[in-house]
Coordinates of C-alpha atoms and ligand atoms in Angstrom, one line a residue:
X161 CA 25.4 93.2 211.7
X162 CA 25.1 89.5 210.0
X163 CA 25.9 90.6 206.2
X164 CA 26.6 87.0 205.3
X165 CA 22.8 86.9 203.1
X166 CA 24.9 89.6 201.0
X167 CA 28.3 89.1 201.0
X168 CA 30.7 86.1 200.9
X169 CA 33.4 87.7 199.2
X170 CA 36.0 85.0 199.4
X171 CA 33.7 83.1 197.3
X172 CA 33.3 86.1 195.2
X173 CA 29.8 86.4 196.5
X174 CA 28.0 90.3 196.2
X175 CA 24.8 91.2 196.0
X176 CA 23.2 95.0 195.4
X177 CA 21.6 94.9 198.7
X178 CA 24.8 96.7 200.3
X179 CA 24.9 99.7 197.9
X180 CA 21.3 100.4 198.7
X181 CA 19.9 99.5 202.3
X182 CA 19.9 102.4 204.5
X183 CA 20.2 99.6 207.9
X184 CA 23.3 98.6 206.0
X185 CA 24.6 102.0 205.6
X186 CA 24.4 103.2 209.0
X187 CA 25.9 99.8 210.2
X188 CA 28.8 100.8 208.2
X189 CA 29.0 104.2 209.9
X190 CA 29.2 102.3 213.1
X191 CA 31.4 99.5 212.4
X192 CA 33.4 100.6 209.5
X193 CA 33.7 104.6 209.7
X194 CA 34.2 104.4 213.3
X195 CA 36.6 102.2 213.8
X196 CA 39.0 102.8 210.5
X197 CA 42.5 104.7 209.9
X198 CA 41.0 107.9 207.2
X199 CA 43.3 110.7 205.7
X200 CA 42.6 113.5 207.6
X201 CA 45.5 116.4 206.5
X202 CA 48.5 116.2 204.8
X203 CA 52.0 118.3 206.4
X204 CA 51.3 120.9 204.0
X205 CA 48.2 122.1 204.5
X206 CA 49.1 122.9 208.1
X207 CA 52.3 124.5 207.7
X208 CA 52.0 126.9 211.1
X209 CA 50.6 127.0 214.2
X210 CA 46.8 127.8 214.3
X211 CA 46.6 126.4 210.4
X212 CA 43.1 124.2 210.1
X213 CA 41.2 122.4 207.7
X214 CA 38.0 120.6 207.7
X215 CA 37.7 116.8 207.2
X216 CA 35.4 113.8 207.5
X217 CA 35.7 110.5 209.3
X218 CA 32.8 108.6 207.5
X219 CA 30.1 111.7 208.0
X220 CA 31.5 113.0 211.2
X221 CA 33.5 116.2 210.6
X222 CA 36.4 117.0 212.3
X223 CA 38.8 120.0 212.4
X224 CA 42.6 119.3 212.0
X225 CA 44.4 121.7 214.0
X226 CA 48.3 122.6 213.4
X227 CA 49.1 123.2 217.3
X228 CA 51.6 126.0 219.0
X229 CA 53.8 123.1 220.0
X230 CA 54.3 121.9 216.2
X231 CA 52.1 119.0 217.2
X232 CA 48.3 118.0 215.5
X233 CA 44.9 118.0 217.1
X234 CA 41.7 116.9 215.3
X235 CA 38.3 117.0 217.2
X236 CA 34.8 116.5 216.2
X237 CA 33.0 119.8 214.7
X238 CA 30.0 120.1 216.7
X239 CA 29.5 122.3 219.3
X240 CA 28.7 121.1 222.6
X241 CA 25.5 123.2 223.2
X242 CA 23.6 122.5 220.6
X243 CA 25.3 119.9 218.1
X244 CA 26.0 123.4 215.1
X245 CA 29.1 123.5 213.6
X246 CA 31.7 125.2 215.2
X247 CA 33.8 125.8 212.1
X248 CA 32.5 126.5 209.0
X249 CA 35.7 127.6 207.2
X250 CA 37.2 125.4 205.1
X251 CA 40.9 126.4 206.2
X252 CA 42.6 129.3 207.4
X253 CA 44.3 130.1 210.6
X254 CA 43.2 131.1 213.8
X255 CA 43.7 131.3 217.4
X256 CA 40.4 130.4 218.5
X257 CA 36.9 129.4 216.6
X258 CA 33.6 130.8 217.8
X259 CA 30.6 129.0 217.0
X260 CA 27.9 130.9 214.9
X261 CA 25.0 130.0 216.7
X262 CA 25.0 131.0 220.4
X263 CA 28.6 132.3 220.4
X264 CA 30.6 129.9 222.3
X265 CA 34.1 130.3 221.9
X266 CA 37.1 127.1 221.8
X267 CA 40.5 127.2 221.4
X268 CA 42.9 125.3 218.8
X269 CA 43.2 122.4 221.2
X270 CA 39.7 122.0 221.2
X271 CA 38.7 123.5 224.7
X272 CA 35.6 125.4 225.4
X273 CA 37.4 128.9 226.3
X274 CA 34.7 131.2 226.2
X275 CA 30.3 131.0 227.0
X276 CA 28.4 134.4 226.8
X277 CA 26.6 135.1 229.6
X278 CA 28.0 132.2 231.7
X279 CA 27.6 133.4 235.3
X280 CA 24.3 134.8 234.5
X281 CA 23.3 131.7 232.8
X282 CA 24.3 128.5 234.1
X283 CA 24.8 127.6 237.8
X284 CA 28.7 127.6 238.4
X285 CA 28.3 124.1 240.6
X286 CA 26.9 122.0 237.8
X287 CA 28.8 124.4 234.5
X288 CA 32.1 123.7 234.2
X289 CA 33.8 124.6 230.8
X290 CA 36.2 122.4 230.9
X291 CA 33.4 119.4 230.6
X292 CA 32.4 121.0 227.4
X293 CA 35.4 120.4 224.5
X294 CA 34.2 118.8 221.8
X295 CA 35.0 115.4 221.6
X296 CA 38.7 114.7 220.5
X297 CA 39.9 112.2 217.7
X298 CA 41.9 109.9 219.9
X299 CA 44.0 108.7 217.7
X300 CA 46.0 110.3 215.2
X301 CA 49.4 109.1 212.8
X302 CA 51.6 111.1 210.8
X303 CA 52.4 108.8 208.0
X304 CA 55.6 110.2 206.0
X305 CA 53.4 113.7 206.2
X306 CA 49.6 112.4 206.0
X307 CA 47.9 112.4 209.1
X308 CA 45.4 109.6 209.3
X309 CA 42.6 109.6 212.1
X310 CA 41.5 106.5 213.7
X311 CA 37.9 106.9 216.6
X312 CA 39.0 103.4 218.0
X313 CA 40.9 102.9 220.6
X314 CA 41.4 99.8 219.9
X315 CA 42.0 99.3 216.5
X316 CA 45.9 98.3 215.1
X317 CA 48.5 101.0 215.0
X318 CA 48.6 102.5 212.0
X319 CA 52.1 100.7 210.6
X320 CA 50.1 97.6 211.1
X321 CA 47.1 98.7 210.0
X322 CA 48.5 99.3 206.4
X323 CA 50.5 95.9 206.6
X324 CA 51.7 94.7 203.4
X325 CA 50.1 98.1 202.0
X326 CA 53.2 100.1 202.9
X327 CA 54.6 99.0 199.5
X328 CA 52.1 100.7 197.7
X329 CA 51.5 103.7 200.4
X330 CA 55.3 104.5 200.0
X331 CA 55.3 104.3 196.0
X332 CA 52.8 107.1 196.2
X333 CA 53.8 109.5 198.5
X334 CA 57.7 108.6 199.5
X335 CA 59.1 108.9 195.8
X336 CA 60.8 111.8 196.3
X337 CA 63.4 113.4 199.3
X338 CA 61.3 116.9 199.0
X339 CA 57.9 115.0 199.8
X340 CA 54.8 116.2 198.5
X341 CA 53.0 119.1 198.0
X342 CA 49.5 120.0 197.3
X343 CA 48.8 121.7 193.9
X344 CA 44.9 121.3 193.3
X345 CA 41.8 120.5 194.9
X346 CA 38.5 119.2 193.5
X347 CA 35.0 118.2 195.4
X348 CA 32.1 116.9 193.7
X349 CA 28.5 114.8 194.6
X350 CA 27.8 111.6 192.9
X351 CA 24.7 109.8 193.7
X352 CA 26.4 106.5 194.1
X353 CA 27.5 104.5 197.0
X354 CA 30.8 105.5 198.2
X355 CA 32.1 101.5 198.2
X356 CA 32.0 102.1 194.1
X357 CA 35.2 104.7 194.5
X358 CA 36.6 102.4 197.2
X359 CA 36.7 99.1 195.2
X360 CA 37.7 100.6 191.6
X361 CA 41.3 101.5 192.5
X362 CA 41.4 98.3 194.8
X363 CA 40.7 96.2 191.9
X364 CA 39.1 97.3 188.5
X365 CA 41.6 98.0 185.9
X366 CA 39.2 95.6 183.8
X367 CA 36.8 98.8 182.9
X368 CA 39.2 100.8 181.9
X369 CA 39.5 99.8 178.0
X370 CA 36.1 99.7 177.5
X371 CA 34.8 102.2 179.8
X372 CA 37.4 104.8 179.1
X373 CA 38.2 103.8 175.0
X374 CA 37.1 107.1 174.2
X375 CA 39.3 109.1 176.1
X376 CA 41.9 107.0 175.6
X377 CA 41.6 107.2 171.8
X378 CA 41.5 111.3 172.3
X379 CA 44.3 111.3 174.0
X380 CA 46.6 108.9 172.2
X381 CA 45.4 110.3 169.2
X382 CA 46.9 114.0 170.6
X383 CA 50.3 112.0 171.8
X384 CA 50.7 110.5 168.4
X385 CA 50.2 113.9 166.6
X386 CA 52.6 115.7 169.2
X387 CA 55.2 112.8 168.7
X388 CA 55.0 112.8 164.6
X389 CA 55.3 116.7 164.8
X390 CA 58.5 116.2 166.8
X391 CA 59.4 113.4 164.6
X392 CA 60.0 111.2 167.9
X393 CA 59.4 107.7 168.0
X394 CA 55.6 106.9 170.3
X395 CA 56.3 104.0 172.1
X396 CA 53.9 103.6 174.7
X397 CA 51.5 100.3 174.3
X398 CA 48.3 100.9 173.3
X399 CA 45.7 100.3 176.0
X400 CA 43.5 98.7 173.4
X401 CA 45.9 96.1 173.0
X402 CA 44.2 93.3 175.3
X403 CA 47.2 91.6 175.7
X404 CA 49.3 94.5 176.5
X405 CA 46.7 95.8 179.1
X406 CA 46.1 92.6 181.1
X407 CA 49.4 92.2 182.0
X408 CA 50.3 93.4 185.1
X409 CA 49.4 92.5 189.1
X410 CA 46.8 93.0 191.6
X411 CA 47.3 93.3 194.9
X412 CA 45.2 92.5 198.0
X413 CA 46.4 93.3 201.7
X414 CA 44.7 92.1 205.2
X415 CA 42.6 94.6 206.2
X416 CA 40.9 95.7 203.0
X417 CA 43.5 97.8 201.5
X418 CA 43.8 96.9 197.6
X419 CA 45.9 97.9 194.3
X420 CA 46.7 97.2 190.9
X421 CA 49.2 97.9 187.8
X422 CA 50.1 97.7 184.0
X423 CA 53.6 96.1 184.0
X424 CA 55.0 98.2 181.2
X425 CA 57.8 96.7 178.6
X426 CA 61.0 98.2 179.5
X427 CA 61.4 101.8 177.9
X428 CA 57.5 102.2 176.9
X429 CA 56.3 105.6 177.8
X430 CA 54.1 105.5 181.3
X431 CA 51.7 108.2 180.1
X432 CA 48.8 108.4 178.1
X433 CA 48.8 112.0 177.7
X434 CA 52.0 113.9 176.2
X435 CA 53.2 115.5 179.3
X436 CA 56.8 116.9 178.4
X437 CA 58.1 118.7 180.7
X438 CA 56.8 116.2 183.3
X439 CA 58.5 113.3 182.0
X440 CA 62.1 114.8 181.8
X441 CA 62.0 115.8 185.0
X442 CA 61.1 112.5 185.9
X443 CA 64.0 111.2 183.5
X444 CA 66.5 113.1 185.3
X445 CA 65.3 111.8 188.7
X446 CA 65.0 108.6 187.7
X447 CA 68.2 107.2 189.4
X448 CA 66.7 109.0 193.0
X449 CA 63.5 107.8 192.9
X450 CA 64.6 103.7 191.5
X451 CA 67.1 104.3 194.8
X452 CA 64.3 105.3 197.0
X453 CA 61.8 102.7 195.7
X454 CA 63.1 100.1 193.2
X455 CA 62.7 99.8 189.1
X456 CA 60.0 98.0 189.5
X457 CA 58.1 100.3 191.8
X458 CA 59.2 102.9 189.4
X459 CA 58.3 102.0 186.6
X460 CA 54.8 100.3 187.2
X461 CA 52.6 102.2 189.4
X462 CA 49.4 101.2 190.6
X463 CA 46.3 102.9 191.3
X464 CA 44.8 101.7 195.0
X465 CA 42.8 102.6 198.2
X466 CA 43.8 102.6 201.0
X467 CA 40.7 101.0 203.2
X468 CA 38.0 102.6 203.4
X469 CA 37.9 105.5 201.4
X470 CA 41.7 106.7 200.6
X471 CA 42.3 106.8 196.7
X472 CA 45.6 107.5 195.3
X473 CA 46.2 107.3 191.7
X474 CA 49.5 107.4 189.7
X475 CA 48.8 110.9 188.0
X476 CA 48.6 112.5 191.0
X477 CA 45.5 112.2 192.5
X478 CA 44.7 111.8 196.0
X479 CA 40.8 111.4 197.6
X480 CA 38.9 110.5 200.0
X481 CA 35.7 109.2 199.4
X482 CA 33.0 110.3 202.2
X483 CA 30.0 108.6 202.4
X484 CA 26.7 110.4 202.1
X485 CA 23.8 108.1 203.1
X486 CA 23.6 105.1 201.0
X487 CA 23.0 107.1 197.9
X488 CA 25.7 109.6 197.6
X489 CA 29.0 110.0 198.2
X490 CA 31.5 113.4 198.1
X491 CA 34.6 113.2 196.7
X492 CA 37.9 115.2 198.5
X493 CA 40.2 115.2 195.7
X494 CA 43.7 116.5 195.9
X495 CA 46.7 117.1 193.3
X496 CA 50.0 116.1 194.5
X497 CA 53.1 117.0 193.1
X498 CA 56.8 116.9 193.9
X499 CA 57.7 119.9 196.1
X500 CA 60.9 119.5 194.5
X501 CA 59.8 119.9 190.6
X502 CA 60.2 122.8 188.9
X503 CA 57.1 125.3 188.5
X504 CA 56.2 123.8 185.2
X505 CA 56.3 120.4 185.9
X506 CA 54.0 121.0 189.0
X507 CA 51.4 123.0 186.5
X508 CA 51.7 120.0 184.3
X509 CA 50.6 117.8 186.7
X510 CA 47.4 120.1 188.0
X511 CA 46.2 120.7 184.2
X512 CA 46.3 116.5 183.6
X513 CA 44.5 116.0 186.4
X514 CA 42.4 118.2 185.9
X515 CA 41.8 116.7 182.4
X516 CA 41.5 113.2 183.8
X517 CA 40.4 112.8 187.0
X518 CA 38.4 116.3 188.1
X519 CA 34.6 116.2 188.1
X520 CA 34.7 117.6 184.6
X521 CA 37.9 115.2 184.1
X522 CA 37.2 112.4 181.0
X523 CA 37.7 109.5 182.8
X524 CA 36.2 110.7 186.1
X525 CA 32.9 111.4 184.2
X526 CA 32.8 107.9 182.2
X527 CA 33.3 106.3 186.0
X528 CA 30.7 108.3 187.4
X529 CA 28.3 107.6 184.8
X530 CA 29.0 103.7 185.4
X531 CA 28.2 104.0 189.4
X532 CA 25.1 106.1 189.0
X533 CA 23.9 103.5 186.7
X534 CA 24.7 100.7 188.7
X535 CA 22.9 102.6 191.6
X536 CA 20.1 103.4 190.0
X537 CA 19.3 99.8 188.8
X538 CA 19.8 98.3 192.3
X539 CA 17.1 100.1 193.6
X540 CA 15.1 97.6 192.0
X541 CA 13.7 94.4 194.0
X542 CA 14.9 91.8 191.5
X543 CA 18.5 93.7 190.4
X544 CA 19.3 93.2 194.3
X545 CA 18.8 89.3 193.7
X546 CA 21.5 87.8 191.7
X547 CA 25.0 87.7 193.4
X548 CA 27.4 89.7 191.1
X549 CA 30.5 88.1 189.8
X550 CA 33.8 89.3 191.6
X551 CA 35.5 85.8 190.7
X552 CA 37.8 87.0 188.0
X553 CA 41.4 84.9 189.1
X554 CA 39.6 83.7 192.4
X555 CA 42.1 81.1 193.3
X556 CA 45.7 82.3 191.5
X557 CA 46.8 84.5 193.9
X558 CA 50.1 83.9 195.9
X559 CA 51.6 85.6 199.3
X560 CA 55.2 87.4 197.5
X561 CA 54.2 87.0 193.7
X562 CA 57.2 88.6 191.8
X563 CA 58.5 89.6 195.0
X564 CA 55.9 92.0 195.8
X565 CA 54.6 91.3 199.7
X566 CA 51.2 90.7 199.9
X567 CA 48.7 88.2 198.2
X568 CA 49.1 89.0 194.7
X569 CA 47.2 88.2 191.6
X570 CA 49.4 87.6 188.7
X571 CA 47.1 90.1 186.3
X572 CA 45.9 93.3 186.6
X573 CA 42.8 91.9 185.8
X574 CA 41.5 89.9 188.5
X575 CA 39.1 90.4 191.8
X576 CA 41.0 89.7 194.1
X577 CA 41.4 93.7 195.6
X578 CA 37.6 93.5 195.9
X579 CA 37.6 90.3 197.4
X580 CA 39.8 91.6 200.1
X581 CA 38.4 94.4 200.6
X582 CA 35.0 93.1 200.7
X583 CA 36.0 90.6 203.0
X584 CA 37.6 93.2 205.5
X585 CA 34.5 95.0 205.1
X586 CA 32.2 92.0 206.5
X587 CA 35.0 91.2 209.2
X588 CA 34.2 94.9 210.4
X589 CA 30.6 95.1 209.8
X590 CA 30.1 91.8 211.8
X591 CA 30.9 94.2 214.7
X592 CA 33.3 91.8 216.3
X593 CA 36.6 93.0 218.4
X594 CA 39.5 94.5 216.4
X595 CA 41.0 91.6 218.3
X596 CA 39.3 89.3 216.7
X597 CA 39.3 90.6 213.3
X598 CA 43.3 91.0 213.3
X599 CA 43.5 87.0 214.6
X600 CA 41.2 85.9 211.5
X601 CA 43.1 87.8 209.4
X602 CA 46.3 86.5 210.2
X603 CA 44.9 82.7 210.1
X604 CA 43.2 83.9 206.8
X605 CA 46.8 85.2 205.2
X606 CA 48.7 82.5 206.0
X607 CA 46.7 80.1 204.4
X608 CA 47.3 81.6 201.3
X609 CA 50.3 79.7 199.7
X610 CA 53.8 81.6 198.9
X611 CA 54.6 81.6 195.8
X612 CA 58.2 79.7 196.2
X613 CA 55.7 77.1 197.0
X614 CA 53.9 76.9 193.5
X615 CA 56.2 78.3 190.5
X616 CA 53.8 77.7 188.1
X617 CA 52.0 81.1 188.3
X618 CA 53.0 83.5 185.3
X619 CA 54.0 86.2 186.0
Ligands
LIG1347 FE1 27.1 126.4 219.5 FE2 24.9 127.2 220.7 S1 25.1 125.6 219.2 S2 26.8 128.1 220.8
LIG1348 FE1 38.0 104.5 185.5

């Protein structure tokens, strides 16, 4: 599909027209969806054979089946016979799943076992059973414990698929020996388009002091009260200091995957919220996780997607976006925590999100309110006219900034995440090879000068 009347996002070129069409939306089902690495399961939720949970790719569903051989299957949830649903748990365990309709029975690894009535029924020359599976996710990665799904065949391996995106991916979810664990989970319907919840942790920190300057008043006001109670110094920067919350870096990778931080003065406090027994145990682990990562990594971390529609923030939060039509999306949201924290810390964690970033969370429901606006106004003729304005630092990014791989903006507040990702988005929608798109991509990064080459970026 040509989208270049809509987007030229190198130029920092948007218009509405591709949060609204539905011609657009299926295209992106096609070409995007289709052909894209999306979280399917993380380790934990399939801790034994026979273990399953439901997922999307795009608005496919697929089961994700812990196999008797310790190994993971995930195959399209539609029946064969009729297109129902052939699971309609949302997890459990089982040996084999039995569709509610007409009864056909298949096992974990996705074969058709079982047909009431076969012999009677269907002619054993032209029925066989074994033609009849639903169709399989063909490729699947186990990344550090989160399996990610991919339809293509031909897309990149998933190691190169992330790219430059590792750094990020790994300050997320490999902070800690013990790994991760899940400790909350959260789904809720906006009626928004689901690119809103893709490009905000790929690029907008910009919103955030005037979007979320209520909550962030509530809860510094609580943190400063807490902190004056225990007669402790409060040392963390205020968010409404401009200067204080444009520092920072964005970060764009090749195909679409985006990020951005606060750089924090050394020994500010990372969280807005007073989270005690959370930040000693971080304190004591400090000197693990700086090992693992780096300071840097450590102390700044970022909030970014991982394209299309993977979300992680640094509270915890973890989500897929699904699409839902052009209109809607659904948001998967899971709480991680250490698996090695203590109890308390881990109950910490769930509360805060829960606080923050649930559907009744404060800053989930200012964001919310934002992209339902925005989607409501575009489905006017003239508000889909005017290209938007995604050219905040368009130009000031360098490959390597500050030593951090990738092409990185030197302020949290720029565009060039949802350049990137909008870019990668065309590149995909134009429906061109993964061949192709992986060759213009490298041509596209290279041309992007390291910054050895030009010192006189700030950083
Ligand atoms: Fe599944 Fe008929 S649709 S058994
Ligand atoms: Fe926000």
């Amino acid at each position: 599909m040509d989208v270049s009347d809509w987007v030229d996002a190198r130029n920092g070129f948007i218009r509405g027209e591709i949060f609204t069409s539905e011609e657009v939306y299926q295209a992106e089902l096609k070409n995007v969806f289709a052909r894209s690495w999306v979280f399917l399961a993380h380790d934990s939720m399939l801790k034994k054979a026979g273990d399953f949970i439901q997922n999307y790719i795009g608005e496919d569903p697929v089961v994700v089946v812990r196999q008797a051989d310790g190994s993971v299957k995930a195959w399209l949830n539609q029946c064969r016979h009729r297109g129902m649903r052939i699971c309609r748990a949302d997890r459990g365990n089982t040996r084999y799943f039995m569709c509610s309709f007409h009864g056909w029975v298949y096992d974990r690894e996705g074969s058709l076992v079982q047909v009431p009535h076969e012999e009677e029924a269907y002619a054993p020359e032209t029925f066989d059973k074994a033609d009849y599976g639903p169709r399989q996710v063909p490729r699947l990665h186990n990344y550090k414990g989160f399996w990610f799904g991919n339809w293509d065949e031909t897309a990149p391996d998933f190691e190169d698929y992330i790219g430059d995106f590792k750094y990020i991916l790994d300050s997320h979810i490999d902070r800690h020996e013990g790994g991760l664990e899940v400790v909350g989970q959260h789904r809720w319907i906006i009626p928004a388009n689901w690119k809103y919840n893709a490009e905000q942790p790929s690029n907008d920190s910009y919103h955030a002091e005037t979007s979320h300057a209520s909550a962030l008043t509530v809860l510094e006001r609580s943190r400063k009260k807490r902190r004056e109670e225990k007669g402790e110094p409060d040392n963390r920067v205020s968010m409404a200091t401009r200067a204080a919350a444009a520092r920072g870096k964005q970060f764009s990778g090749g195909f679409g995957h985006g990020a951005g931080w606060h750089e924090m003065p050394e020994g500010a406090m990372r969280y807005q919220a007073e989270l005690p027994a959370t930040m000693e145990w971080e304190d004591s682990v400090r000197d693990k996780v700086e090992e693992r990562l780096d300071p840097y990594r450590n102390a700044n971390r970022s909030h970014a997607n991982l394209f299309p529609n993977f979300m992680m923030l640094a509270n915890g939060t973890m989500r897929v976006t699904h699409p839902r039509g052009p209109n809607e999306m659904e948001i998967w949201a899971w709480t991680f925590a250490p698996a090695e924290a203590p109890d308390e810390v881990k109950e910490e964690i769930r509360v805060n999100v829960l606080r923050t970033f649930s559907a009744a969370g404060m800053f989930e429901q200012d964001d919310a309110e934002n992209w339902l606006e925005e989607q409501r106004i575009f489905r006017g003729y003239m508000a889909r006219q005017d290209p938007l304005v995604y050219t905040m630092r368009i130009g000031d990014a360098r490959r390597g900034l500050g030593g951090v791989p990738g092409i990185i903006a030197p302020s949290v507040y720029a565009d060039e995440g949802a350049r990137g990702m909008y870019h990668h988005w065309a590149e995909l929608m134009s429906g061109d090879s993964w061949d192709d798109i992986a060759r213009r991509n490298a041509e596209r990064l290279a041309q992007v000068p390291h910054a050895e080459a030009d010192n006189s970026q700030e950083i």
